[in-house]
């Protein structure tokens, strides 16, 4: 995908919970290397020096019980601390985002605007330098919310709400991925997290809370008419129009998103047209059918209108 | 040589010419001025043309919305409408609806240089 943002535990974002997780990984690798080296030296020296009598009981106790015991307890406590940091930050000031896992996309809701909140899909924006509480659940099977560069993974369990706190201190866009096998298109269930300065974030959220307005020439009603005539509105909601379907992702500002189909494609008028007409080819088994009965100009008009919903 | 035999010989020669021409039906690869196939490959990936097209050599390009873009140098018409010459293909990639209002391929806002690179890749 064009300019694929980073998705790697080896490249943690500064200030994020992924940083101590990455450090823990390094400690494990280094520790394992040291232990392996010591064992190798002992094994080789045993062969070189030939048979001799050793204090078996002492070796077994220190090497087999005391040393691993100390190391594992220390690592366990260290990992517990990191795990605690992932869900801590309880506070009234924390920004709250609700994310619901669905086969195979992510519904994202901000507590902003009116009671219904601000609904979007497959994309989260977070303000820099501020802890953000993400409340996770699922409407079908177990999913797992994972942005390797920002935090550890947390399962999304139907009927339960799990929590994750993320924070980023540097602007950037990171890719996240479902980390619990959830069906045929598990691999194509991705999302993006955009961290931006507070002012940009506030402007973005205010914009997302507004009604949709396509930048496409209002004189051309074809795209909009096709959206309703072709049944798109039965599954997709667009704030400010009669479209209020909830089966598929809300499309109020779909033109401003990073990806289409939960990370399947980048987002421009060409990929939009390809997605509308070739959904089942691009993401077989997804609930959205391929729209194969539109004429060429109709497909272009529909794609352009949706792209215009920025 | 009798007139009949002469006629027979000349028709054999004619047949030979026609057959020879058929054997050469594969055209020479059209050359796109200032087009670079390697850059074109990168552009095809970046623009995600594979959302609609199957394109050999482009990872993930398995779309079935538009035509398969294999062996494009052999193709006689672009989109079944315009004789397949480099400039026509470049113009098509840049803004398909301006050449055929009935096409499903949107105006993708591709730069001239990018379109030349893409054409060079398709003709490689």
XYZ file of C-alpha atoms in Angstrom:
434
model
C 0.000 0.000 0.000
C 1.147 3.501 -0.714
C 3.306 4.855 2.114
C 2.410 2.026 4.473
C 2.750 3.431 7.973
C 4.913 1.632 10.446
C 3.553 -1.482 12.090
C 6.392 -2.952 14.075
C 7.115 -3.802 17.687
C 10.753 -3.083 16.842
C 9.900 0.531 16.056
C 7.965 1.735 19.124
C 6.704 5.308 19.196
C 8.429 7.448 21.834
C 6.235 8.021 24.866
C 4.006 5.078 24.033
C 3.470 1.884 25.980
C 5.135 0.040 23.117
C 8.435 1.559 24.246
C 8.771 -0.409 27.528
C 7.411 -3.481 25.724
C 10.151 -3.083 23.127
C 12.717 -2.671 25.916
C 11.428 -5.791 27.627
C 11.930 -7.614 24.324
C 15.512 -6.378 24.105
C 16.182 -7.438 27.716
C 14.848 -10.917 26.892
C 16.984 -11.241 23.758
C 20.111 -10.008 25.545
C 19.486 -12.197 28.584
C 18.842 -15.246 26.432
C 22.057 -14.549 24.513
C 24.090 -14.349 27.741
C 22.579 -17.583 29.085
C 23.173 -19.339 25.765
C 26.808 -18.167 25.764
C 27.367 -19.426 29.334
C 25.839 -22.830 28.508
C 27.994 -23.081 25.363
C 31.158 -22.261 27.323
C 30.284 -24.865 29.962
C 29.499 -27.508 27.310
C 32.710 -26.849 25.367
C 34.871 -26.704 28.480
C 33.339 -29.999 29.588
C 34.470 -31.639 26.339
C 37.902 -29.988 26.276
C 38.756 -30.640 29.915
C 37.518 -34.219 29.823
C 35.566 -36.065 32.526
C 35.963 -34.835 36.082
C 33.971 -34.861 39.251
C 31.647 -31.872 39.884
C 29.338 -31.073 42.746
C 26.144 -32.217 41.036
C 23.834 -31.140 43.790
C 25.262 -27.596 43.885
C 25.066 -27.194 40.075
C 21.529 -28.470 39.927
C 20.369 -26.224 42.736
C 21.984 -23.001 41.524
C 21.750 -23.539 37.744
C 18.468 -25.435 37.695
C 16.435 -23.776 40.430
C 17.874 -20.625 42.014
C 19.072 -18.844 38.869
C 15.956 -19.477 36.701
C 13.739 -18.789 39.703
C 15.285 -15.376 40.331
C 15.332 -14.450 36.661
C 11.738 -15.504 35.997
C 10.384 -13.761 39.089
C 12.235 -10.562 38.171
C 10.945 -10.711 34.573
C 7.436 -11.493 35.764
C 7.356 -8.471 38.066
C 8.813 -6.259 35.343
C 6.189 -7.468 32.819
C 3.407 -6.975 35.368
C 4.490 -3.359 35.775
C 4.384 -2.822 32.023
C 0.995 -4.503 31.781
C -0.309 -2.275 34.535
C 0.921 0.830 32.705
C -1.067 -0.292 29.634
C -4.401 -0.035 31.432
C -3.605 2.603 34.096
C -4.145 6.357 33.680
C -7.603 6.243 35.145
C -8.710 9.842 35.085
C -11.588 12.046 34.156
C -9.486 13.996 31.697
C -8.675 11.001 29.541
C -10.153 11.161 26.071
C -12.402 8.183 25.483
C -12.751 6.289 22.239
C -14.982 3.256 21.787
C -13.875 0.685 19.267
C -16.047 -2.276 18.299
C -14.535 -5.168 16.387
C -16.657 -6.506 13.534
C -16.019 -9.074 10.851
C -13.862 -7.533 9.356
C -13.614 -3.884 10.246
C -13.536 -1.522 13.211
C -16.337 0.779 14.258
C -14.922 3.815 16.038
C -16.972 6.154 18.208
C -15.872 9.351 19.930
C -17.830 10.804 22.823
C -18.378 14.129 21.100
C -21.066 16.021 19.258
C -24.572 14.843 20.139
C -25.514 11.786 22.202
C -24.834 9.352 19.405
C -21.229 10.519 19.374
C -19.062 10.716 16.313
C -19.015 7.491 14.323
C -16.333 6.534 11.895
C -14.474 3.422 10.863
C -11.033 1.907 10.656
C -9.273 5.036 11.820
C -8.480 6.665 15.154
C -7.008 10.089 15.710
C -5.388 10.865 19.049
C -3.968 14.091 20.469
C -0.264 14.189 21.260
C 1.021 13.895 24.794
C -2.261 12.927 26.357
C -3.399 9.499 27.544
C -6.299 8.175 25.513
C -8.560 5.504 26.926
C -9.808 3.069 24.323
C -12.795 0.938 25.309
C -12.941 -2.233 23.293
C -15.709 -4.676 22.562
C -16.941 -6.879 19.760
C -20.281 -7.456 18.086
C -19.550 -10.930 16.736
C -16.429 -12.999 17.497
C -13.269 -12.357 19.501
C -10.943 -9.848 17.890
C -7.784 -8.279 19.248
C -6.837 -4.630 18.975
C -3.148 -4.198 18.278
C -1.060 -1.245 17.214
C 2.417 -2.737 17.582
C 4.187 0.631 17.519
C 1.934 2.137 20.204
C 0.828 -0.502 22.695
C 0.367 -4.138 23.514
C -2.573 -6.091 22.176
C -5.883 -6.288 24.016
C -8.623 -8.766 23.153
C -12.092 -7.577 22.143
C -14.616 -9.951 23.630
C -18.344 -10.038 22.773
C -20.396 -8.968 25.787
C -17.448 -7.471 27.661
C -15.613 -4.184 27.541
C -11.855 -4.233 27.770
C -9.592 -1.224 28.172
C -6.404 0.026 26.682
C -4.607 3.300 27.276
C -2.412 4.670 24.533
C -0.316 7.758 24.337
C 1.942 9.143 21.655
C 4.427 11.969 22.121
C 5.437 12.290 18.492
C 3.141 12.963 15.526
C 2.750 10.079 13.169
C 0.505 7.524 11.549
C 0.689 3.925 12.635
C -0.996 0.828 11.364
C -2.912 -1.513 13.614
C -4.092 -5.018 12.947
C -6.514 -7.565 14.337
C -4.358 -9.960 16.330
C -6.863 -12.727 17.057
C -7.933 -14.965 14.196
C -11.523 -13.970 13.473
C -12.469 -15.568 10.174
C -11.618 -15.573 6.488
C -10.592 -11.929 6.222
C -8.780 -11.637 9.546
C -5.630 -10.627 7.668
C -7.482 -7.777 5.963
C -8.753 -6.244 9.185
C -6.450 -3.312 9.750
C -6.785 0.291 10.837
C -4.727 3.416 11.255
C -3.941 5.562 14.254
C -3.034 9.175 13.558
C -1.362 11.126 16.369
C -1.457 14.870 15.874
C -1.038 18.101 17.869
C -3.987 18.944 20.105
C -5.200 21.840 17.939
C -5.202 19.673 14.801
C -6.940 16.900 16.684
C -9.660 19.225 17.982
C -10.227 20.593 14.484
C -10.382 17.086 13.074
C -12.917 15.913 15.678
C -15.077 19.010 15.178
C -15.032 18.359 11.443
C -15.938 14.676 11.913
C -18.909 15.746 14.052
C -20.306 17.877 11.239
C -22.768 16.700 8.639
C -21.460 15.341 5.380
C -20.965 17.707 2.471
C -19.506 16.423 -0.766
C -17.055 18.713 -2.479
C -18.263 17.317 -5.806
C -20.080 19.876 -7.968
C -23.522 20.102 -6.312
C -25.060 20.506 -9.757
C -24.187 16.885 -10.422
C -26.578 14.829 -8.326
C -25.836 11.556 -10.059
C -23.403 10.145 -7.476
C -25.611 11.030 -4.533
C -28.740 9.696 -6.238
C -26.964 6.450 -7.077
C -25.937 6.015 -3.456
C -29.569 5.918 -2.411
C -30.943 4.237 -5.539
C -28.429 1.378 -5.367
C -29.226 0.488 -1.767
C -25.924 1.685 -0.267
C -27.864 3.574 2.414
C -29.362 0.341 3.751
C -26.002 -0.544 5.283
C -24.084 2.725 5.460
C -24.870 5.855 7.427
C -24.035 9.359 6.267
C -24.692 12.035 8.840
C -26.918 14.783 7.479
C -28.653 12.539 4.940
C -31.359 9.889 5.122
C -28.688 7.176 5.054
C -28.668 5.531 8.478
C -27.658 1.895 7.932
C -25.486 0.442 10.667
C -24.465 -2.885 9.160
C -21.451 -1.400 7.398
C -19.064 1.420 8.254
C -20.379 4.974 8.451
C -19.272 7.023 5.462
C -19.896 10.574 6.652
C -16.339 11.755 5.932
C -15.076 8.693 4.101
C -13.064 10.771 1.643
C -10.781 11.928 4.460
C -9.821 8.430 5.582
C -6.501 6.706 5.179
C -7.812 3.448 3.796
C -10.761 1.611 2.281
C -12.063 -1.786 3.329
C -10.204 -1.714 6.704
C -6.742 -1.391 5.244
C -7.327 -3.235 1.959
C -6.616 -0.218 -0.241
C -5.450 3.350 -0.037
C -8.127 5.953 -0.560
C -8.558 7.794 -3.844
C -11.236 7.884 -6.521
C -9.690 4.939 -8.374
C -9.506 2.613 -5.382
C -12.998 3.739 -4.356
C -14.377 2.707 -7.751
C -12.431 -0.555 -7.638
C -13.712 -1.300 -4.140
C -17.365 -0.608 -5.022
C -17.305 -2.787 -8.131
C -14.894 -5.448 -6.911
C -15.483 -5.851 -3.174
C -15.852 -9.602 -3.279
C -12.736 -9.953 -5.392
C -10.702 -7.751 -3.049
C -12.144 -9.044 0.226
C -14.036 -12.279 -0.387
C -16.687 -13.040 2.202
C -17.108 -9.471 3.392
C -20.747 -8.486 3.908
C -20.596 -5.921 1.104
C -21.544 -7.253 -2.339
C -19.691 -6.133 -5.461
C -21.819 -3.585 -7.323
C -21.589 -4.965 -10.811
C -24.634 -3.415 -12.444
C -23.522 0.212 -12.539
C -22.545 1.670 -15.907
C -19.040 3.078 -16.241
C -20.083 6.713 -15.801
C -22.314 5.720 -12.872
C -19.458 3.976 -11.100
C -17.266 7.026 -11.603
C -19.951 9.406 -10.350
C -20.630 7.341 -7.226
C -16.923 6.989 -6.445
C -16.324 10.705 -6.994
C -19.243 11.690 -4.775
C -18.045 9.449 -1.930
C -14.493 10.737 -2.352
C -15.902 14.226 -2.068
C -17.197 13.455 1.452
C -14.039 14.752 3.068
C 6.935 -21.553 -68.042
C 3.272 -21.778 -68.967
C 0.981 -18.930 -68.003
C -0.830 -21.281 -65.588
C 2.408 -22.240 -63.811
C 3.508 -18.619 -63.652
C 0.197 -17.704 -62.031
C 0.634 -20.589 -59.599
C 4.148 -19.450 -58.684
C 3.102 -15.875 -58.110
C 0.229 -16.929 -55.873
C 2.676 -19.100 -53.868
C 4.993 -16.107 -53.501
C 2.053 -13.965 -52.400
C 1.027 -16.620 -49.872
C 4.600 -16.682 -48.597
C 4.599 -12.939 -48.081
C 1.290 -13.089 -46.236
C 2.510 -15.962 -44.018
C 5.745 -14.113 -43.315
C 3.762 -11.077 -42.311
C 1.628 -13.220 -40.004
C 4.700 -14.659 -38.336
C 5.751 -11.099 -37.501
C 2.383 -10.030 -36.118
C 3.983 -9.371 -32.692
C 4.763 -5.687 -32.910
C 8.012 -4.168 -31.790
C 7.607 -2.765 -28.284
C 6.354 0.797 -28.647
C 8.796 3.237 -27.122
C 7.489 5.798 -24.668
C 9.633 8.912 -24.734
C 11.048 9.678 -21.266
C 9.234 6.668 -19.822
C 10.985 4.414 -17.316
C 9.488 0.966 -16.767
C 11.006 0.540 -13.295
C 9.559 3.837 -12.104
C 6.333 2.819 -13.798
C 6.242 -0.341 -11.764
C 6.622 1.692 -8.572
C 3.851 4.051 -9.710
C 1.488 1.156 -10.494
C 2.046 -0.153 -6.974
C 1.714 3.273 -5.316
C -1.474 4.164 -7.209
C -2.893 0.712 -6.497
C -3.975 0.162 -10.078
C -4.291 -3.482 -9.048
C -7.559 -2.639 -7.285
C -9.159 -2.899 -10.736
C -6.573 -4.559 -12.985
C -4.631 -7.772 -13.070
C -1.095 -6.680 -13.954
C 1.733 -9.199 -14.276
C 4.667 -8.357 -12.008
C 2.672 -6.121 -9.671
C 2.093 -7.684 -6.244
C -1.565 -8.009 -5.306
C -2.800 -6.710 -8.662
C -5.692 -9.093 -9.154
C -8.639 -6.776 -9.731
C -11.317 -7.871 -12.132
C -13.122 -4.552 -12.480
C -11.003 -3.441 -15.436
C -9.185 -5.431 -18.103
C -6.139 -7.652 -17.645
C -3.085 -5.578 -18.594
C -0.902 -8.376 -19.895
C 1.000 -8.166 -23.194
C -0.082 -4.611 -23.750
C 2.407 -4.093 -26.566
C 0.366 -6.593 -28.611
C -2.878 -4.855 -27.877
C -4.269 -3.111 -30.973
C -6.695 -0.749 -29.248
C -6.561 1.028 -25.894
C -9.813 0.246 -24.055
C -11.159 -1.170 -27.332
C -11.463 2.331 -28.763
C -8.254 4.176 -29.479
C -5.351 2.858 -31.572
C -2.665 1.725 -29.143
C 0.102 4.269 -29.625
C 2.321 5.498 -26.769
C 0.828 8.988 -26.671
C -2.707 7.600 -26.709
C -1.958 5.212 -23.843
C -0.333 8.010 -21.840
C -3.369 10.229 -22.418
C -5.672 7.372 -21.412
C -3.810 6.726 -18.158
C -3.910 10.448 -17.342
C -7.594 11.016 -17.965
C -9.582 8.128 -19.393
C -13.051 9.759 -19.340
C -11.830 12.629 -21.533
C -11.155 10.062 -24.292
C -14.183 7.863 -23.655
C -17.058 9.290 -21.605
C -18.510 5.782 -21.260
C -15.513 4.285 -19.472
C -15.632 3.127 -15.867
C -12.024 4.238 -15.314
C -11.938 7.498 -13.363
C -9.710 10.490 -14.016
C -6.922 9.536 -11.623
C -5.012 12.779 -11.598
C -1.828 11.057 -12.757
C 1.033 13.328 -13.787
C 2.372 13.251 -17.348
C 5.730 11.831 -16.180
C 4.052 9.139 -14.089
C 1.760 8.165 -16.961
C 4.788 7.850 -19.279
C 6.516 5.573 -16.778
C 3.393 3.452 -16.394
C 2.988 3.155 -20.171
C 6.649 2.121 -20.439
C 6.015 -0.636 -17.898
C 2.894 -1.879 -19.685
C 4.812 -2.032 -22.997
C 7.920 -3.695 -21.509
